[in-house]
Amino acid sequence: RSSAMRLFIILLWLSNADALRSTMRMSSAVKINPRGEGLALALDEGTRKVHSMAENTNFVAGFFRGVSRQDSFAELTSSLYFVYEAMENALDCSNVSPNAKALDFSQLRRKKALERDMIFFFGDDWKDTVQPSLATKAYVEDIHRVADSDLLIAHLYSRYLGDLFGGKMMKSMATKSLSLSGRSGLEFYTFDDIPDTSNFIDSWYTILNSLDISADDRQAIVNEANKVFYHNINLFNELEGNPLSAAINVAWKSLIEKLFT
């Protein structure tokens, strides 16, 4: 059963990843891909092992666990709120690293969107009732640890780009699995001010590559990005729910959409 589940969720994940890879190939065909050089390349290559599909079964299972029940999805939303609050507060501090600040764009900011999602899931008094989980606290503590250094770049890279790339897919899956409608509870995954995701990310990578960062500091940023990935695994591991049933539900509703729309 465990092997069948792994195979199923990997195939479903890869079917969504095909569209992303196609978009990236189209972008690189018409201009130089900034992901092929500098710190962008170092981050992509340096985190490749931890992002390999063979090692990410737990991550993918956790991903589907997050959309298996509304209470699990709400819990994930709350974790993301506290993470983004810490990250964006760091970006607003006067002692923030100039290199990290250069990668701060209003279009990417997620705190206000997450506040609207928190109201939807927890009510107007959520700030008085919702507390960060243990895994979330550990994640936030690491953001505080690097808040005034170039290591904050690893958190921007892992969170902003990951959520921008995967936001549309996650929103679609949550809509299908949890029967959410419109933007209710899904504001976080809606990037209204970024009409062209591929071009925006290329521009972000171009700025990243232009930063004056030493070779040693680049490696430290890559190491930090790997830590961030494991923080995200821990967030998912805290969630309750059946990832296989959620994956099947999403796949079934996707099939129905293709057949009848």
Coordinates of C-alpha atoms in Angstrom, one line a residue:
R1 CA 0.0 0.0 0.0
S2 CA 2.8 2.4 0.9
S3 CA 4.6 1.7 -2.4
A4 CA 1.4 2.2 -4.4
M5 CA 0.8 5.5 -2.6
R6 CA 4.3 6.7 -3.3
L7 CA 4.0 5.9 -7.0
F8 CA 0.6 7.5 -7.2
I9 CA 1.5 10.8 -5.6
I10 CA 4.8 11.0 -7.6
L11 CA 3.0 10.5 -10.9
L12 CA 0.4 13.2 -10.0
W13 CA 3.1 15.6 -8.9
L14 CA 5.1 15.0 -12.1
S15 CA 2.0 15.6 -14.3
N16 CA 1.8 19.1 -12.8
A17 CA 5.5 19.6 -13.0
D18 CA 5.5 19.0 -16.8
A19 CA 3.7 22.3 -17.4
L20 CA 6.3 24.2 -15.3
R21 CA 9.2 22.6 -17.1
S22 CA 7.5 23.4 -20.5
T23 CA 7.1 27.1 -19.4
M24 CA 10.8 27.3 -18.4
R25 CA 11.9 25.8 -21.7
M26 CA 9.9 28.3 -23.7
S27 CA 11.4 31.1 -21.6
S28 CA 15.0 29.9 -22.1
A29 CA 14.4 29.4 -25.8
V30 CA 14.0 33.1 -26.5
K31 CA 16.6 34.6 -24.0
I32 CA 19.4 33.6 -21.7
N33 CA 18.1 31.7 -18.7
P34 CA 19.5 33.4 -15.6
R35 CA 19.1 30.1 -13.7
G36 CA 22.1 28.8 -15.7
E37 CA 24.6 31.0 -13.9
G38 CA 25.7 32.7 -10.7
L39 CA 24.0 32.3 -7.4
A40 CA 20.8 31.2 -9.1
L41 CA 22.6 28.1 -10.5
A42 CA 24.3 27.5 -7.2
L43 CA 21.0 27.4 -5.4
D44 CA 19.3 25.2 -7.9
E45 CA 22.2 22.8 -8.1
G46 CA 23.0 22.9 -4.4
T47 CA 19.4 22.0 -3.4
R48 CA 18.9 19.5 -6.2
K49 CA 19.6 16.5 -4.0
V50 CA 17.2 17.5 -1.2
H51 CA 14.6 18.3 -3.9
S52 CA 15.0 15.0 -5.7
M53 CA 11.7 13.1 -6.1
A54 CA 13.2 10.0 -4.6
E55 CA 13.9 11.8 -1.3
N56 CA 10.7 13.9 -1.4
T57 CA 8.1 11.3 -1.0
N58 CA 7.4 12.5 2.6
F59 CA 7.2 16.1 1.3
V60 CA 4.7 15.2 -1.4
A61 CA 2.7 13.0 1.0
G62 CA 2.6 16.0 3.4
F63 CA 1.6 18.3 0.6
F64 CA -1.5 16.2 0.0
R65 CA -2.1 15.8 3.7
G66 CA -2.3 19.5 3.8
V67 CA -5.3 19.5 1.3
S68 CA -7.0 16.4 2.7
R69 CA -9.1 18.2 5.3
Q70 CA -10.0 21.9 5.9
D71 CA -8.7 21.9 9.4
S72 CA -5.3 20.6 8.1
F73 CA -5.3 23.3 5.4
A74 CA -6.2 25.9 8.0
E75 CA -3.3 24.7 10.2
L76 CA -0.9 25.0 7.2
T77 CA -2.2 28.5 6.5
S78 CA -1.5 29.5 10.1
S79 CA 2.0 28.2 9.9
L80 CA 2.6 30.1 6.7
Y81 CA 1.3 33.2 8.3
F82 CA 3.8 33.1 11.1
V83 CA 6.7 32.2 8.7
Y84 CA 5.9 35.1 6.3
E85 CA 5.3 37.5 9.2
A86 CA 8.8 36.8 10.5
M87 CA 10.3 37.0 7.0
E88 CA 8.6 40.2 5.9
N89 CA 9.2 41.9 9.3
A90 CA 12.9 41.1 8.8
L91 CA 12.7 42.8 5.3
D92 CA 11.2 45.9 6.9
C93 CA 13.9 46.2 9.6
S94 CA 16.5 49.0 9.2
N95 CA 19.3 46.5 9.6
V96 CA 18.2 44.1 6.9
S97 CA 20.9 43.0 4.5
P98 CA 21.0 45.3 1.4
N99 CA 21.4 42.1 -0.7
A100 CA 18.2 40.6 0.7
K101 CA 16.4 43.9 0.4
A102 CA 17.2 44.0 -3.3
L103 CA 15.1 40.9 -3.7
D104 CA 12.1 42.3 -1.9
F105 CA 9.2 43.1 -4.2
S106 CA 5.7 44.3 -3.1
Q107 CA 4.2 41.9 -5.6
L108 CA 5.5 38.9 -3.7
R109 CA 4.5 40.0 -0.2
R110 CA 2.1 37.5 1.3
K111 CA 1.4 38.7 4.9
K112 CA -1.7 40.7 4.1
A113 CA -3.1 38.0 1.9
L114 CA -2.5 35.4 4.7
E115 CA -4.3 37.7 7.2
R116 CA -7.4 37.5 5.0
D117 CA -7.1 33.8 4.9
M118 CA -6.7 33.6 8.7
I119 CA -9.9 35.5 9.1
F120 CA -11.7 33.1 6.8
F121 CA -10.5 30.0 8.7
F122 CA -10.3 31.2 12.3
G123 CA -12.6 34.3 12.5
D124 CA -11.9 38.0 13.3
D125 CA -10.3 37.2 16.6
W126 CA -7.7 34.8 15.2
K127 CA -4.7 36.8 16.6
D128 CA -6.0 36.1 20.1
T129 CA -6.6 32.4 19.5
V130 CA -4.1 31.0 17.1
Q131 CA -0.6 30.1 18.2
P132 CA 2.3 28.8 16.1
S133 CA 3.0 25.1 16.2
L134 CA 6.3 23.6 17.5
A135 CA 7.6 23.2 13.9
T136 CA 6.5 26.7 13.0
K137 CA 8.3 28.1 16.0
A138 CA 11.5 26.4 15.0
Y139 CA 11.2 27.7 11.5
V140 CA 10.5 31.3 12.7
E141 CA 13.5 31.1 15.1
D142 CA 15.8 30.3 12.1
I143 CA 14.4 33.3 10.2
H144 CA 15.1 35.5 13.2
R145 CA 18.6 34.0 13.4
V146 CA 19.5 35.2 9.9
A147 CA 17.3 38.3 9.7
D148 CA 20.1 40.8 9.4
S149 CA 22.4 38.7 7.1
D150 CA 22.6 37.6 3.5
L151 CA 21.4 34.1 4.7
L152 CA 17.9 35.6 4.6
I153 CA 18.1 35.3 0.8
A154 CA 17.8 31.5 1.3
H155 CA 14.4 32.0 2.9
L156 CA 13.2 34.4 0.2
Y157 CA 14.4 32.0 -2.5
S158 CA 12.7 29.0 -0.9
R159 CA 9.5 30.6 0.1
Y160 CA 8.7 33.3 -2.4
L161 CA 9.7 31.4 -5.5
G162 CA 8.4 28.1 -4.3
D163 CA 5.0 29.6 -3.5
L164 CA 4.9 31.6 -6.7
F165 CA 5.7 28.5 -8.8
G166 CA 3.4 26.2 -6.9
G167 CA 0.7 28.6 -5.9
K168 CA -1.6 28.0 -8.8
M169 CA -1.3 24.2 -8.5
M170 CA -1.9 24.3 -4.7
K171 CA -4.9 26.6 -5.1
S172 CA -6.3 24.2 -7.7
M173 CA -5.8 21.2 -5.5
A174 CA -7.3 22.8 -2.5
T175 CA -10.3 24.0 -4.5
K176 CA -10.9 20.5 -5.7
S177 CA -10.2 18.6 -2.5
L178 CA -11.8 21.0 0.0
S179 CA -14.6 22.4 -2.3
L180 CA -13.4 26.0 -1.6
S181 CA -14.8 28.6 -3.9
G182 CA -13.5 31.8 -5.4
R183 CA -10.7 33.3 -3.3
S184 CA -12.1 32.3 0.1
G185 CA -9.2 30.9 2.1
L186 CA -7.0 31.0 -0.9
E187 CA -5.7 34.6 -1.0
F188 CA -2.2 33.4 -0.2
Y189 CA -2.0 31.5 -3.5
T190 CA -3.3 34.4 -5.6
F191 CA -0.6 36.7 -7.1
D192 CA -2.7 39.4 -8.8
D193 CA 0.2 41.7 -9.5
I194 CA 2.3 39.1 -11.3
P195 CA 0.6 38.3 -14.6
D196 CA 3.7 36.5 -16.1
T197 CA 5.2 34.2 -13.5
S198 CA 8.1 33.0 -15.7
N199 CA 9.3 36.5 -16.7
F200 CA 9.0 37.8 -13.1
I201 CA 11.1 34.9 -11.8
D202 CA 13.7 35.4 -14.5
S203 CA 14.0 39.0 -13.4
W204 CA 14.3 38.0 -9.8
Y205 CA 17.1 35.6 -10.6
T206 CA 18.8 38.2 -12.7
I207 CA 18.9 40.5 -9.7
L208 CA 20.1 37.7 -7.5
N209 CA 23.0 37.0 -9.8
S210 CA 24.0 40.6 -9.8
L211 CA 24.5 40.8 -6.0
D212 CA 28.0 41.2 -4.6
I213 CA 28.3 38.0 -2.6
S214 CA 31.5 36.0 -1.9
A215 CA 31.9 32.3 -2.9
D216 CA 31.9 31.3 0.8
D217 CA 28.7 33.3 1.5
R218 CA 27.1 31.8 -1.6
Q219 CA 27.7 28.3 -0.2
A220 CA 26.3 29.4 3.2
I221 CA 23.2 30.6 1.5
V222 CA 22.8 27.2 -0.3
N223 CA 23.3 25.4 3.0
E224 CA 20.6 27.6 4.6
A225 CA 18.2 26.9 1.7
N226 CA 18.6 23.2 2.4
K227 CA 17.6 23.8 6.0
V228 CA 14.5 25.7 4.9
F229 CA 13.4 22.7 2.9
Y230 CA 13.5 20.5 6.0
H231 CA 11.6 23.1 8.0
N232 CA 8.8 22.7 5.4
I233 CA 8.8 19.0 5.7
N234 CA 8.4 19.4 9.4
L235 CA 5.4 21.7 8.9
F236 CA 3.7 19.1 6.8
N237 CA 4.5 16.3 9.2
E238 CA 2.5 18.0 11.9
L239 CA -0.6 17.9 9.8
E240 CA -3.3 15.3 10.2
G241 CA -5.2 13.8 7.3
N242 CA -5.0 11.1 4.6
P243 CA -2.7 12.1 1.8
L244 CA -3.8 9.3 -0.5
S245 CA -7.5 10.0 -0.3
A246 CA -6.7 13.7 -1.0
A247 CA -4.6 12.8 -4.0
I248 CA -7.3 10.6 -5.4
N249 CA -9.9 13.2 -4.9
V250 CA -7.9 15.8 -6.7
A251 CA -7.0 13.5 -9.6
W252 CA -10.7 12.4 -9.9
K253 CA -12.0 16.0 -10.0
S254 CA -9.3 16.9 -12.5
L255 CA -10.4 14.1 -14.8
I256 CA -14.0 15.1 -14.5
E257 CA -13.1 18.7 -15.5
K258 CA -11.3 17.5 -18.6
L259 CA -14.1 15.2 -19.6
F260 CA -17.0 17.7 -19.1
T261 CA -15.6 21.2 -19.5

